[in-house]
CSV table of C-alpha atoms in Angstrom, one decimal:
chain,number,residue,atom,x,y,z
A,1,MET,CA,-43.7,50.0,95.5
A,2,PRO,CA,-43.0,46.5,94.3
A,3,ASP,CA,-40.8,45.9,91.4
A,4,ARG,CA,-43.1,45.0,88.5
A,5,LYS,CA,-43.2,45.9,84.9
A,6,PRO,CA,-46.3,47.9,84.0
A,7,SER,CA,-48.9,45.9,82.0
A,8,LEU,CA,-49.7,46.9,78.4
A,9,GLN,CA,-53.0,48.2,79.7
A,10,ASP,CA,-51.2,50.4,82.3
A,11,GLN,CA,-49.0,51.7,79.5
A,12,ALA,CA,-51.9,52.4,77.2
A,13,GLU,CA,-53.7,54.3,80.0
A,14,ILE,CA,-50.7,56.4,80.8
A,15,TYR,CA,-50.1,57.2,77.1
A,16,ALA,CA,-53.8,58.0,76.6
A,17,GLN,CA,-53.7,60.4,79.6
A,18,HIS,CA,-50.4,62.1,78.8
A,19,GLY,CA,-49.4,61.4,75.2
A,20,THR,CA,-50.9,64.5,73.7
A,21,GLN,CA,-49.4,66.8,76.3
A,22,VAL,CA,-45.9,65.2,75.9
A,23,ARG,CA,-46.1,65.4,72.1
A,24,ARG,CA,-47.1,69.1,72.3
A,25,LEU,CA,-44.3,69.9,74.7
A,26,ALA,CA,-41.8,68.0,72.6
A,27,THR,CA,-42.9,69.8,69.5
A,28,ARG,CA,-42.5,73.2,71.2
A,29,LEU,CA,-39.1,72.2,72.6
A,30,THR,CA,-37.6,70.6,69.5
A,31,GLY,CA,-39.2,72.9,66.9
A,32,ASN,CA,-40.0,70.1,64.4
A,33,ARG,CA,-42.3,67.1,64.1
A,34,GLN,CA,-39.7,64.4,63.5
A,35,ASP,CA,-37.6,65.2,66.5
A,36,ALA,CA,-40.7,65.7,68.6
A,37,GLU,CA,-41.9,62.2,67.7
A,38,ASP,CA,-38.5,60.7,68.6
A,39,LEU,CA,-38.4,62.6,71.9
A,40,THR,CA,-42.0,61.5,72.7
A,41,GLN,CA,-41.1,57.9,72.1
A,42,ASP,CA,-38.0,58.2,74.2
A,43,VAL,CA,-40.0,59.8,77.0
A,44,PHE,CA,-42.5,57.0,77.2
A,45,GLU,CA,-39.8,54.4,76.9
A,46,ARG,CA,-38.2,56.0,80.0
A,47,VAL,CA,-41.5,56.3,81.8
A,48,PHE,CA,-42.4,52.7,81.3
A,49,THR,CA,-39.0,51.4,82.3
A,50,SER,CA,-38.9,53.6,85.4
A,51,LEU,CA,-42.5,53.3,86.5
A,52,ASP,CA,-41.7,50.6,89.0
A,53,ARG,CA,-39.5,53.1,90.8
A,54,TYR,CA,-42.0,56.0,90.6
A,55,GLU,CA,-43.4,57.1,94.0
A,56,ALA,CA,-47.0,58.2,93.6
A,57,ARG,CA,-47.0,62.0,93.8
A,58,ASN,CA,-47.5,63.9,90.6
A,59,LEU,CA,-47.3,61.7,87.5
A,60,ALA,CA,-47.8,64.6,85.1
A,61,GLY,CA,-45.0,66.6,86.7
A,62,TRP,CA,-42.7,63.5,86.6
A,63,ILE,CA,-43.4,63.0,82.9
A,64,HIS,CA,-42.8,66.7,82.2
A,65,ARG,CA,-39.5,66.5,84.0
A,66,ILE,CA,-38.5,63.4,82.0
A,67,THR,CA,-39.5,65.2,78.7
A,68,THR,CA,-37.5,68.3,79.6
A,69,ASN,CA,-34.5,66.5,80.8
A,70,LEU,CA,-34.3,64.2,77.7
A,71,PHE,CA,-34.6,67.3,75.5
A,72,LEU,CA,-31.8,69.1,77.3
A,73,ASP,CA,-29.6,65.9,77.2
A,74,ARG,CA,-30.2,65.7,73.4
A,75,ALA,CA,-29.4,69.4,73.0
A,76,ARG,CA,-26.1,69.1,75.0
A,77,ARG,CA,-25.1,66.0,72.9
A,78,ALA,CA,-26.1,67.7,69.6
A,79,GLY,CA,-23.7,70.6,70.6
A,80,ARG,CA,-20.9,68.1,70.8
A,81,GLN,CA,-21.7,66.2,67.6
A,82,PRO,CA,-20.6,67.2,64.1
A,83,THR,CA,-23.3,68.6,61.9
A,84,SER,CA,-24.9,66.6,59.1
A,85,ALA,CA,-23.4,66.6,55.6
A,86,LEU,CA,-26.9,66.9,54.2
A,87,THR,CA,-28.1,70.3,53.1
A,88,ALA,CA,-31.4,71.6,54.2
A,89,ALA,CA,-32.8,71.0,50.7
A,90,HIS,CA,-31.8,67.3,50.9
A,91,GLU,CA,-33.2,66.9,54.3
A,92,ALA,CA,-36.5,68.5,53.2
A,93,ARG,CA,-36.9,65.8,50.5
A,94,LEU,CA,-36.2,63.0,53.1
A,95,VAL,CA,-38.5,64.1,55.8
A,96,ASP,CA,-42.3,63.7,55.5
A,97,ASP,CA,-43.6,66.9,57.0
A,98,GLY,CA,-47.2,65.8,57.0
A,99,SER,CA,-48.9,66.6,60.3
A,100,LEU,CA,-50.9,64.2,62.3
A,101,PRO,CA,-54.6,65.1,62.6
A,102,ASP,CA,-54.4,65.9,66.4
A,103,ASP,CA,-51.3,68.0,65.8
A,104,LEU,CA,-53.2,70.0,63.2
A,105,VAL,CA,-56.1,70.6,65.5
A,106,HIS,CA,-53.9,71.6,68.5
A,107,ASP,CA,-51.4,73.7,66.5
A,108,ALA,CA,-54.0,75.5,64.4
A,109,GLY,CA,-53.8,78.6,66.6
A,110,PHE,CA,-50.0,78.5,67.2
A,111,ASP,CA,-48.4,81.1,64.9
A,112,PRO,CA,-45.5,79.9,62.6
A,113,ASP,CA,-43.6,83.1,63.3
A,114,ILE,CA,-43.6,82.3,67.0
A,115,GLU,CA,-42.5,78.7,66.3
A,116,ALA,CA,-39.6,80.0,64.2
A,117,ALA,CA,-38.7,82.5,66.8
A,118,LEU,CA,-38.7,79.9,69.5
A,119,ALA,CA,-36.5,77.7,67.4
A,120,THR,CA,-33.8,80.5,67.5
A,121,LEU,CA,-33.6,80.5,71.3
A,122,PRO,CA,-30.8,78.5,73.0
A,123,SER,CA,-32.3,75.4,74.5
A,124,HIS,CA,-32.1,76.5,78.1
A,125,LEU,CA,-34.1,79.7,77.3
A,126,ARG,CA,-36.5,77.9,75.1
A,127,VAL,CA,-37.3,75.3,77.8
A,128,ALA,CA,-38.0,78.1,80.4
A,129,VAL,CA,-40.2,80.1,78.0
A,130,VAL,CA,-42.2,77.1,76.8
A,131,LEU,CA,-42.8,75.7,80.3
A,132,SER,CA,-43.8,79.2,81.6
A,133,ASP,CA,-45.7,80.7,78.7
A,134,VAL,CA,-47.0,77.7,76.7
A,135,GLU,CA,-47.4,75.1,79.4
A,136,GLN,CA,-48.4,77.7,82.0
A,137,LEU,CA,-46.3,76.3,84.8
A,138,GLU,CA,-45.4,78.5,87.8
A,139,HIS,CA,-41.7,79.5,88.2
A,140,ALA,CA,-41.4,77.3,91.3
A,141,GLU,CA,-42.7,74.3,89.4
A,142,ILE,CA,-40.2,74.9,86.6
A,143,ALA,CA,-37.4,75.3,89.1
A,144,MET,CA,-38.3,71.9,90.6
A,145,LEU,CA,-38.6,70.3,87.1
A,146,LEU,CA,-35.2,71.6,86.0
A,147,GLY,CA,-33.4,71.3,89.3
A,148,ILE,CA,-32.5,75.0,89.3
A,149,LYS,CA,-33.3,78.1,91.5
A,150,VAL,CA,-36.4,80.1,91.0
A,151,GLY,CA,-34.3,83.2,90.3
A,152,THR,CA,-32.6,81.4,87.5
A,153,VAL,CA,-36.0,80.4,86.0
A,154,ARG,CA,-37.1,84.1,86.2
A,155,THR,CA,-33.9,85.2,84.5
A,156,ARG,CA,-34.2,82.6,81.7
A,157,VAL,CA,-37.8,83.4,81.1
A,158,HIS,CA,-37.0,87.2,81.0
A,159,ARG,CA,-34.1,86.7,78.6
A,160,GLY,CA,-36.1,84.3,76.4
A,161,ARG,CA,-39.0,86.7,76.2
A,162,ALA,CA,-36.6,89.6,75.3
A,163,ALA,CA,-35.0,87.5,72.6
A,164,LEU,CA,-38.5,86.6,71.2
A,165,ARG,CA,-39.4,90.2,71.2
A,166,ARG,CA,-36.3,91.0,69.1
A,167,GLU,CA,-37.0,88.1,66.7
A,168,LEU,CA,-40.7,89.2,66.3
A,169,ALA,CA,-39.9,92.9,66.1
A,170,HIS,CA,-41.0,92.9,62.4
A,171,ARG,CA,-44.6,92.3,63.7
A,172,GLU,CA,-44.8,95.4,65.8
A,173,PRO,CA,-47.4,97.9,64.7
A,174,ARG,CA,-45.8,100.9,63.0
A,175,ALA,CA,-47.2,104.3,62.1
A,176,GLY,CA,-49.1,104.1,58.8
A,177,ARG,CA,-49.5,100.4,58.9
A,178,THR,CA,-52.9,98.9,59.7
A,179,ARG,CA,-52.9,96.1,62.2
A,180,VAL,CA,-55.0,93.2,61.0
A,181,LEU,CA,-56.3,91.0,63.7
A,182,GLY,CA,-57.9,87.6,63.8
A,183,ALA,CA,-57.0,85.2,61.0
A,184,LEU,CA,-53.4,86.6,60.7
A,185,GLY,CA,-52.8,86.0,64.4
A,186,ILE,CA,-51.0,89.3,64.8
């Protein structure tokens, strides 16, 4: 493929086709809107600067891989960096938590309990569970995306699901408790 920078029209088309999916995946991986927006911006910056080296196969898969790898890189770096001196109360005042309209429409059916439980998982388990259960990728696809063995993907998905079950144990039906379906999402 010749070395050329993608035109603004090419970039706009790619973003129009893949932006929502990347933002959704970034939100699931990071657990919050601000980090998801930053990750999404970094993903498309990487996509647009690397597009001249991309070999036409599966653009969506390639973008998925970039998103996942950038998230994992950030998670590794965050583990080595000192934590912020701001308390959660201070950060809450600094961050505009207003959702974008397309986020509201897409996330309307995604339960806040599940979001919170996902956020408790270590990043390597969260990535495996989100790619498998939310993005509906096959284990072989996830293995290719992450550059790991299929057996490792299965193990991570299994351990992630088990951790989610423990985190969500308070929602299990118990004797004497009526299970309310529908609007509660239980």
